[in-house]
PDB file of C-alpha atoms in Angstrom:
ATOM      1  CA  LYS I  20      13.493 135.239 -16.831  1.00 80.00           C
ATOM      2  CA  ASN I  21      15.738 137.916 -15.207  1.00 83.00           C
ATOM      3  CA  GLN I  22      14.110 141.317 -15.819  1.00 93.00           C
ATOM      4  CA  VAL I  23      14.492 144.814 -14.561  1.00 97.00           C
ATOM      5  CA  GLU I  24      11.615 147.204 -15.127  1.00 97.00           C
ATOM      6  CA  GLN I  25      11.545 150.945 -14.394  1.00 98.00           C
ATOM      7  CA  SER I  26       8.896 153.573 -14.000  1.00 97.00           C
ATOM      8  CA  PRO I  27       8.072 156.114 -15.123  1.00 97.00           C
ATOM      9  CA  GLN I  28       9.515 155.907 -18.605  1.00 97.00           C
ATOM     10  CA  SER I  29       9.989 159.661 -18.562  1.00 97.00           C
ATOM     11  CA  LEU I  30       9.555 162.459 -16.103  1.00 98.00           C
ATOM     12  CA  ILE I  31       9.619 166.250 -16.343  1.00 98.00           C
ATOM     13  CA  ILE I  32      10.190 168.311 -13.209  1.00 98.00           C
ATOM     14  CA  LEU I  33      11.056 171.896 -12.380  1.00 98.00           C
ATOM     15  CA  GLU I  34      14.511 172.817 -11.122  1.00 98.00           C
ATOM     16  CA  GLY I  35      14.695 172.596  -7.320  1.00 98.00           C
ATOM     17  CA  LYS I  36      11.968 169.967  -6.994  1.00 98.00           C
ATOM     18  CA  ASN I  37      12.496 166.404  -5.684  1.00 98.00           C
ATOM     19  CA  CYS I  38      11.582 163.218  -7.543  1.00 98.00           C
ATOM     20  CA  THR I  39      11.576 159.495  -7.040  1.00 98.00           C
ATOM     21  CA  LEU I  40      12.234 156.844  -9.695  1.00 98.00           C
ATOM     22  CA  GLN I  41      11.132 153.257  -9.309  1.00 98.00           C
ATOM     23  CA  CYS I  42      12.689 149.915 -10.196  1.00 98.00           C
ATOM     24  CA  ASN I  43      11.152 146.480  -9.999  1.00 98.00           C
ATOM     25  CA  TYR I  44      13.216 143.349 -10.688  1.00 97.00           C
ATOM     26  CA  THR I  45      12.718 139.630 -10.928  1.00 96.00           C
ATOM     27  CA  VAL I  46      16.460 138.728 -10.671  1.00 92.00           C
ATOM     28  CA  SER I  47      16.850 136.191  -7.925  1.00 88.00           C
ATOM     29  CA  PRO I  48      19.135 135.572  -6.213  1.00 93.00           C
ATOM     30  CA  PHE I  49      21.149 138.710  -6.749  1.00 92.00           C
ATOM     31  CA  SER I  50      24.350 140.096  -5.354  1.00 92.00           C
ATOM     32  CA  ASN I  51      23.800 143.827  -5.803  1.00 95.00           C
ATOM     33  CA  LEU I  52      21.631 146.536  -7.300  1.00 97.00           C
ATOM     34  CA  ARG I  53      23.138 149.660  -8.859  1.00 97.00           C
ATOM     35  CA  TRP I  54      21.813 152.937 -10.104  1.00 98.00           C
ATOM     36  CA  TYR I  55      23.532 154.671 -13.010  1.00 97.00           C
ATOM     37  CA  LYS I  56      23.173 158.043 -14.686  1.00 97.00           C
ATOM     38  CA  GLN I  57      23.575 158.114 -18.417  1.00 95.00           C
ATOM     39  CA  ASP I  58      23.759 161.282 -20.463  1.00 93.00           C
ATOM     40  CA  THR I  59      22.704 161.014 -24.109  1.00 89.00           C
ATOM     41  CA  GLY I  60      25.455 159.402 -26.179  1.00 86.00           C
ATOM     42  CA  ARG I  61      27.686 158.807 -23.097  1.00 90.00           C
ATOM     43  CA  GLY I  62      28.558 155.808 -20.955  1.00 92.00           C
ATOM     44  CA  PRO I  63      26.683 155.053 -17.719  1.00 94.00           C
ATOM     45  CA  VAL I  64      28.146 156.648 -14.613  1.00 95.00           C
ATOM     46  CA  SER I  65      27.678 154.925 -11.267  1.00 94.00           C
ATOM     47  CA  LEU I  66      25.585 156.644  -8.555  1.00 97.00           C
ATOM     48  CA  THR I  67      25.081 153.952  -5.935  1.00 96.00           C
ATOM     49  CA  ILE I  68      25.716 150.259  -5.333  1.00 96.00           C
ATOM     50  CA  MET I  69      23.715 148.326  -2.734  1.00 96.00           C
ATOM     51  CA  THR I  70      24.342 144.692  -1.780  1.00 94.00           C
ATOM     52  CA  PHE I  71      21.349 142.461  -1.230  1.00 90.00           C
ATOM     53  CA  SER I  72      21.535 143.075   2.506  1.00 92.00           C
ATOM     54  CA  GLU I  73      21.592 146.888   2.359  1.00 94.00           C
ATOM     55  CA  ASN I  74      18.441 148.996   2.534  1.00 95.00           C
ATOM     56  CA  THR I  75      19.696 152.422   1.575  1.00 97.00           C
ATOM     57  CA  LYS I  76      22.670 154.184   0.087  1.00 97.00           C
ATOM     58  CA  SER I  77      23.339 157.925  -0.457  1.00 97.00           C
ATOM     59  CA  ASN I  78      25.589 159.846  -2.782  1.00 96.00           C
ATOM     60  CA  GLY I  79      25.114 163.520  -2.353  1.00 97.00           C
ATOM     61  CA  ARG I  80      21.620 164.532  -3.539  1.00 98.00           C
ATOM     62  CA  TYR I  81      20.919 160.900  -4.660  1.00 98.00           C
ATOM     63  CA  THR I  82      19.448 158.352  -2.177  1.00 98.00           C
ATOM     64  CA  ALA I  83      18.684 154.788  -3.262  1.00 98.00           C
ATOM     65  CA  THR I  84      16.574 152.375  -1.294  1.00 98.00           C
ATOM     66  CA  LEU I  85      16.258 148.636  -1.656  1.00 97.00           C
ATOM     67  CA  ASP I  86      13.530 146.234  -0.442  1.00 96.00           C
ATOM     68  CA  ALA I  87      14.773 142.753  -1.360  1.00 93.00           C
ATOM     69  CA  ASP I  88      11.527 141.182  -0.063  1.00 93.00           C
ATOM     70  CA  THR I  89       9.337 142.970  -2.586  1.00 95.00           C
ATOM     71  CA  LYS I  90      12.144 143.221  -5.161  1.00 95.00           C
ATOM     72  CA  GLN I  91      11.812 146.926  -5.484  1.00 97.00           C
ATOM     73  CA  SER I  92      14.263 149.808  -5.437  1.00 98.00           C
ATOM     74  CA  SER I  93      13.904 153.535  -5.683  1.00 98.00           C
ATOM     75  CA  LEU I  94      16.178 156.458  -6.471  1.00 98.00           C
ATOM     76  CA  HIS I  95      15.290 159.765  -4.819  1.00 98.00           C
ATOM     77  CA  ILE I  96      16.782 162.976  -6.216  1.00 98.00           C
ATOM     78  CA  THR I  97      16.679 165.970  -3.952  1.00 98.00           C
ATOM     79  CA  ALA I  98      16.730 169.637  -5.051  1.00 98.00           C
ATOM     80  CA  SER I  99      17.050 168.798  -8.746  1.00 98.00           C
ATOM     81  CA  GLN I 100      19.413 170.722 -10.981  1.00 98.00           C
ATOM     82  CA  LEU I 101      19.405 171.266 -14.719  1.00 98.00           C
ATOM     83  CA  SER I 102      22.408 168.953 -14.947  1.00 97.00           C
ATOM     84  CA  ASP I 103      20.318 166.147 -13.537  1.00 98.00           C
ATOM     85  CA  SER I 104      18.664 165.838 -16.929  1.00 98.00           C
ATOM     86  CA  ALA I 105      19.627 162.389 -18.124  1.00 98.00           C
ATOM     87  CA  SER I 106      18.517 158.744 -18.109  1.00 97.00           C
ATOM     88  CA  TYR I 107      18.626 156.916 -14.829  1.00 98.00           C
ATOM     89  CA  ILE I 108      19.137 153.200 -15.040  1.00 98.00           C
ATOM     90  CA  CYS I 109      18.601 150.480 -12.496  1.00 98.00           C
ATOM     91  CA  VAL I 110      20.996 147.544 -12.878  1.00 97.00           C
ATOM     92  CA  VAL I 111      20.951 144.205 -11.072  1.00 96.00           C
ATOM     93  CA  THR I 112      23.819 141.718 -10.832  1.00 94.00           C
ATOM     94  CA  PRO I 113      22.617 138.138 -10.567  1.00 92.00           C
ATOM     95  CA  TRP I 114      24.359 135.976  -7.960  1.00 91.00           C
ATOM     96  CA  ASN I 115      27.643 134.452  -9.042  1.00 87.00           C
ATOM     97  CA  THR I 116      27.933 136.168 -12.405  1.00 88.00           C
ATOM     98  CA  ASP I 117      29.652 139.205 -13.902  1.00 84.00           C
ATOM     99  CA  LYS I 118      26.691 140.014 -16.116  1.00 91.00           C
ATOM    100  CA  LEU I 119      24.929 143.253 -15.298  1.00 94.00           C
ATOM    101  CA  ILE I 120      21.215 143.294 -16.199  1.00 96.00           C
ATOM    102  CA  PHE I 121      20.113 146.772 -17.149  1.00 96.00           C
ATOM    103  CA  GLY I 122      16.634 148.249 -16.905  1.00 97.00           C
ATOM    104  CA  THR I 123      15.183 150.435 -19.696  1.00 92.00           C
ATOM    105  CA  GLY I 124      15.825 153.544 -17.728  1.00 96.00           C
ATOM    106  CA  THR I 125      13.761 156.637 -16.729  1.00 98.00           C
ATOM    107  CA  ARG I 126      14.418 159.689 -18.894  1.00 97.00           C
ATOM    108  CA  LEU I 127      14.424 162.737 -16.517  1.00 98.00           C
ATOM    109  CA  GLN I 128      14.203 166.280 -17.796  1.00 98.00           C
ATOM    110  CA  VAL I 129      14.695 169.209 -15.448  1.00 98.00           C
ATOM    111  CA  PHE I 130      13.432 172.560 -16.636  1.00 97.00           C
ATOM    112  CA  PRO I 131      14.178 175.991 -15.176  1.00 96.00           C
TER     113      PRO I 131
ATOM    114  CA  GLU T  19      39.559 160.663 -11.802  1.00 80.00           C
ATOM    115  CA  PRO T  20      40.737 157.605 -13.775  1.00 84.00           C
ATOM    116  CA  GLU T  21      38.834 156.993 -16.995  1.00 92.00           C
ATOM    117  CA  VAL T  22      38.165 154.164 -19.451  1.00 96.00           C
ATOM    118  CA  THR T  23      39.081 155.450 -22.895  1.00 96.00           C
ATOM    119  CA  GLN T  24      37.410 154.181 -26.078  1.00 97.00           C
ATOM    120  CA  THR T  25      38.375 154.772 -29.653  1.00 96.00           C
ATOM    121  CA  PRO T  26      37.115 155.671 -32.111  1.00 97.00           C
ATOM    122  CA  SER T  27      34.087 157.541 -30.902  1.00 96.00           C
ATOM    123  CA  HIS T  28      32.271 156.930 -34.151  1.00 97.00           C
ATOM    124  CA  GLN T  29      32.835 154.305 -36.843  1.00 97.00           C
ATOM    125  CA  VAL T  30      30.958 153.806 -40.081  1.00 98.00           C
ATOM    126  CA  THR T  31      31.595 150.541 -41.891  1.00 98.00           C
ATOM    127  CA  GLN T  32      30.100 148.572 -44.783  1.00 98.00           C
ATOM    128  CA  MET T  33      28.266 145.391 -44.177  1.00 98.00           C
ATOM    129  CA  GLY T  34      30.604 142.414 -44.231  1.00 97.00           C
ATOM    130  CA  GLN T  35      33.654 144.354 -43.228  1.00 98.00           C
ATOM    131  CA  GLU T  36      35.763 143.669 -40.103  1.00 98.00           C
ATOM    132  CA  VAL T  37      35.898 146.320 -37.328  1.00 98.00           C
ATOM    133  CA  ILE T  38      38.018 146.548 -34.232  1.00 98.00           C
ATOM    134  CA  LEU T  39      36.881 148.697 -31.324  1.00 98.00           C
ATOM    135  CA  ARG T  40      39.516 149.681 -28.879  1.00 97.00           C
ATOM    136  CA  CYS T  41      39.489 150.363 -25.174  1.00 97.00           C
ATOM    137  CA  VAL T  42      42.068 151.351 -22.610  1.00 97.00           C
ATOM    138  CA  PRO T  43      40.755 150.246 -19.158  1.00 96.00           C
ATOM    139  CA  ILE T  44      41.807 151.760 -15.907  1.00 95.00           C
ATOM    140  CA  SER T  45      45.342 150.623 -15.185  1.00 91.00           C
ATOM    141  CA  ASN T  46      44.893 148.708 -11.895  1.00 90.00           C
ATOM    142  CA  HIS T  47      41.617 147.048 -12.959  1.00 94.00           C
ATOM    143  CA  LEU T  48      41.653 143.335 -13.566  1.00 93.00           C
ATOM    144  CA  TYR T  49      38.189 142.694 -15.066  1.00 95.00           C
ATOM    145  CA  PHE T  50      37.116 143.938 -18.407  1.00 96.00           C
ATOM    146  CA  TYR T  51      33.745 143.960 -20.178  1.00 97.00           C
ATOM    147  CA  TRP T  52      32.018 144.883 -23.404  1.00 98.00           C
ATOM    148  CA  TYR T  53      28.349 145.932 -23.486  1.00 98.00           C
ATOM    149  CA  ARG T  54      26.258 147.267 -26.288  1.00 97.00           C
ATOM    150  CA  GLN T  55      23.156 149.456 -26.617  1.00 95.00           C
ATOM    151  CA  ILE T  56      21.058 149.484 -29.721  1.00 95.00           C
ATOM    152  CA  LEU T  57      19.402 152.830 -30.218  1.00 92.00           C
ATOM    153  CA  GLY T  58      16.420 153.166 -27.947  1.00 89.00           C
ATOM    154  CA  GLN T  59      16.997 149.851 -26.188  1.00 92.00           C
ATOM    155  CA  LYS T  60      18.562 148.601 -22.964  1.00 94.00           C
ATOM    156  CA  VAL T  61      22.252 148.155 -22.445  1.00 95.00           C
ATOM    157  CA  GLU T  62      23.111 144.454 -23.031  1.00 96.00           C
ATOM    158  CA  PHE T  63      26.056 142.364 -21.761  1.00 97.00           C
ATOM    159  CA  LEU T  64      28.354 140.928 -24.365  1.00 98.00           C
ATOM    160  CA  VAL T  65      31.407 139.483 -22.656  1.00 97.00           C
ATOM    161  CA  SER T  66      33.575 139.592 -19.576  1.00 96.00           C
ATOM    162  CA  PHE T  67      37.354 138.978 -19.580  1.00 96.00           C
ATOM    163  CA  TYR T  68      39.739 138.163 -16.798  1.00 94.00           C
ATOM    164  CA  ASN T  69      43.277 136.791 -16.675  1.00 91.00           C
ATOM    165  CA  ASN T  70      43.552 136.791 -20.420  1.00 91.00           C
ATOM    166  CA  GLU T  71      40.530 134.732 -21.101  1.00 94.00           C
ATOM    167  CA  ILE T  72      36.761 135.056 -21.482  1.00 96.00           C
ATOM    168  CA  SER T  73      35.061 134.383 -18.174  1.00 95.00           C
ATOM    169  CA  GLU T  74      31.489 134.805 -19.362  1.00 95.00           C
ATOM    170  CA  LYS T  75      29.684 135.647 -22.603  1.00 96.00           C
ATOM    171  CA  SER T  76      26.099 136.233 -23.777  1.00 95.00           C
ATOM    172  CA  GLU T  77      24.165 134.597 -26.575  1.00 95.00           C
ATOM    173  CA  ILE T  78      24.857 137.791 -28.666  1.00 95.00           C
ATOM    174  CA  PHE T  79      28.566 137.088 -28.520  1.00 97.00           C
ATOM    175  CA  ASP T  80      28.730 134.520 -31.309  1.00 95.00           C
ATOM    176  CA  ASP T  81      31.601 133.391 -33.514  1.00 95.00           C
ATOM    177  CA  GLN T  82      31.652 136.738 -35.262  1.00 96.00           C
ATOM    178  CA  PHE T  83      32.854 138.436 -32.136  1.00 98.00           C
ATOM    179  CA  SER T  84      36.201 138.092 -30.414  1.00 98.00           C
ATOM    180  CA  VAL T  85      38.069 139.993 -27.655  1.00 97.00           C
ATOM    181  CA  GLU T  86      41.745 140.408 -27.016  1.00 95.00           C
ATOM    182  CA  ARG T  87      44.112 142.110 -24.614  1.00 93.00           C
ATOM    183  CA  PRO T  88      47.080 142.354 -26.984  1.00 86.00           C
ATOM    184  CA  ASP T  89      49.604 144.411 -24.952  1.00 86.00           C
ATOM    185  CA  GLY T  90      48.616 144.638 -21.285  1.00 79.00           C
ATOM    186  CA  SER T  91      46.889 148.003 -21.663  1.00 87.00           C
ATOM    187  CA  ASN T  92      44.474 147.779 -24.567  1.00 94.00           C
ATOM    188  CA  PHE T  93      41.334 145.640 -24.695  1.00 96.00           C
ATOM    189  CA  THR T  94      39.714 145.170 -28.073  1.00 97.00           C
ATOM    190  CA  LEU T  95      36.452 143.923 -29.499  1.00 98.00           C
ATOM    191  CA  LYS T  96      36.605 142.594 -33.041  1.00 98.00           C
ATOM    192  CA  ILE T  97      33.559 141.922 -35.207  1.00 98.00           C
ATOM    193  CA  ARG T  98      34.665 139.787 -38.162  1.00 96.00           C
ATOM    194  CA  SER T  99      31.869 140.363 -40.721  1.00 95.00           C
ATOM    195  CA  THR T 100      29.581 143.148 -39.655  1.00 97.00           C
ATOM    196  CA  LYS T 101      25.811 142.965 -40.176  1.00 97.00           C
ATOM    197  CA  LEU T 102      23.290 145.817 -40.180  1.00 97.00           C
ATOM    198  CA  GLU T 103      22.005 144.667 -36.791  1.00 97.00           C
ATOM    199  CA  ASP T 104      25.455 145.202 -35.286  1.00 97.00           C
ATOM    200  CA  SER T 105      24.777 148.963 -35.452  1.00 98.00           C
ATOM    201  CA  ALA T 106      24.822 150.088 -31.820  1.00 97.00           C
ATOM    202  CA  MET T 107      26.774 151.969 -29.155  1.00 96.00           C
ATOM    203  CA  TYR T 108      29.494 149.672 -27.774  1.00 98.00           C
ATOM    204  CA  PHE T 109      30.656 150.356 -24.205  1.00 97.00           C
ATOM    205  CA  CYS T 110      33.781 149.090 -22.623  1.00 98.00           C
ATOM    206  CA  ALA T 111      33.945 148.820 -18.784  1.00 97.00           C
ATOM    207  CA  SER T 112      36.485 147.740 -16.226  1.00 96.00           C
ATOM    208  CA  SER T 113      36.494 146.927 -12.533  1.00 95.00           C
ATOM    209  CA  GLU T 114      38.984 146.121  -9.795  1.00 93.00           C
ATOM    210  CA  GLY T 115      37.208 142.931  -8.848  1.00 88.00           C
ATOM    211  CA  LYS T 116      34.094 140.825  -9.207  1.00 84.00           C
ATOM    212  CA  GLY T 117      30.770 141.159  -7.384  1.00 80.00           C
ATOM    213  CA  ASN T 118      30.268 144.346  -5.498  1.00 85.00           C
ATOM    214  CA  TYR T 119      33.033 146.366  -7.097  1.00 88.00           C
ATOM    215  CA  GLY T 120      32.137 149.453  -9.085  1.00 89.00           C
ATOM    216  CA  TYR T 121      32.321 149.339 -12.855  1.00 93.00           C
ATOM    217  CA  THR T 122      33.732 152.277 -14.830  1.00 95.00           C
ATOM    218  CA  PHE T 123      32.327 152.602 -18.283  1.00 96.00           C
ATOM    219  CA  GLY T 124      33.873 154.368 -21.263  1.00 97.00           C
ATOM    220  CA  SER T 125      32.059 156.886 -23.387  1.00 96.00           C
ATOM    221  CA  GLY T 126      31.374 154.378 -26.066  1.00 97.00           C
ATOM    222  CA  THR T 127      31.953 153.815 -29.757  1.00 98.00           C
ATOM    223  CA  ARG T 128      28.996 154.388 -32.014  1.00 97.00           C
ATOM    224  CA  LEU T 129      29.152 151.773 -34.739  1.00 98.00           C
ATOM    225  CA  THR T 130      27.055 152.266 -37.820  1.00 98.00           C
ATOM    226  CA  VAL T 131      26.926 149.476 -40.391  1.00 98.00           C
ATOM    227  CA  VAL T 132      25.666 150.512 -43.791  1.00 97.00           C
TER     228      VAL T 132
END
């Protein structure tokens, strides 16, 4: 069964610190892996998209990595800001389909 | 930055009633989607739509659900006879193409069935 699991479920960090969120997936084959940021009660906003052949993708303070052999991805946030408080969701697109498969997300809280 | 617009933002309806959720996708996008998120759960795929027809749908998208692009700009999701378990946040999304294209999501419609 195609699954996307994320850890930790929740994370609290202090403003200015870095953090890394993890994603493990069983979707195979897949065409791409995405990371989204979702504020409470809002729609997901795209941070990065990596095809199955890419290893890393950056978007400002966000850097995503992908290891297709171990079926793992991570999202690294540098120099966190209060506005980074949100859920971060790993999403995998199976090969030859439109259907995005969402993970449960990591709830990040950044405190001053 | 172009946006996907959804209306209404909140809708409360009685069980058994029909609801229509509306979306205005980004104007040059060709692929349209509905997803839903039950409170505290993952976002789930409902349906994808291209060239005026459904291209893919999930098991959730049964005969009670339908989608339409009535006028070339709006994209609607209709639930014919709502059930309590239809209560969720419904997100519309659009993209320029399939595969590795970015999806833009709307802010969602919170549907509460009472």
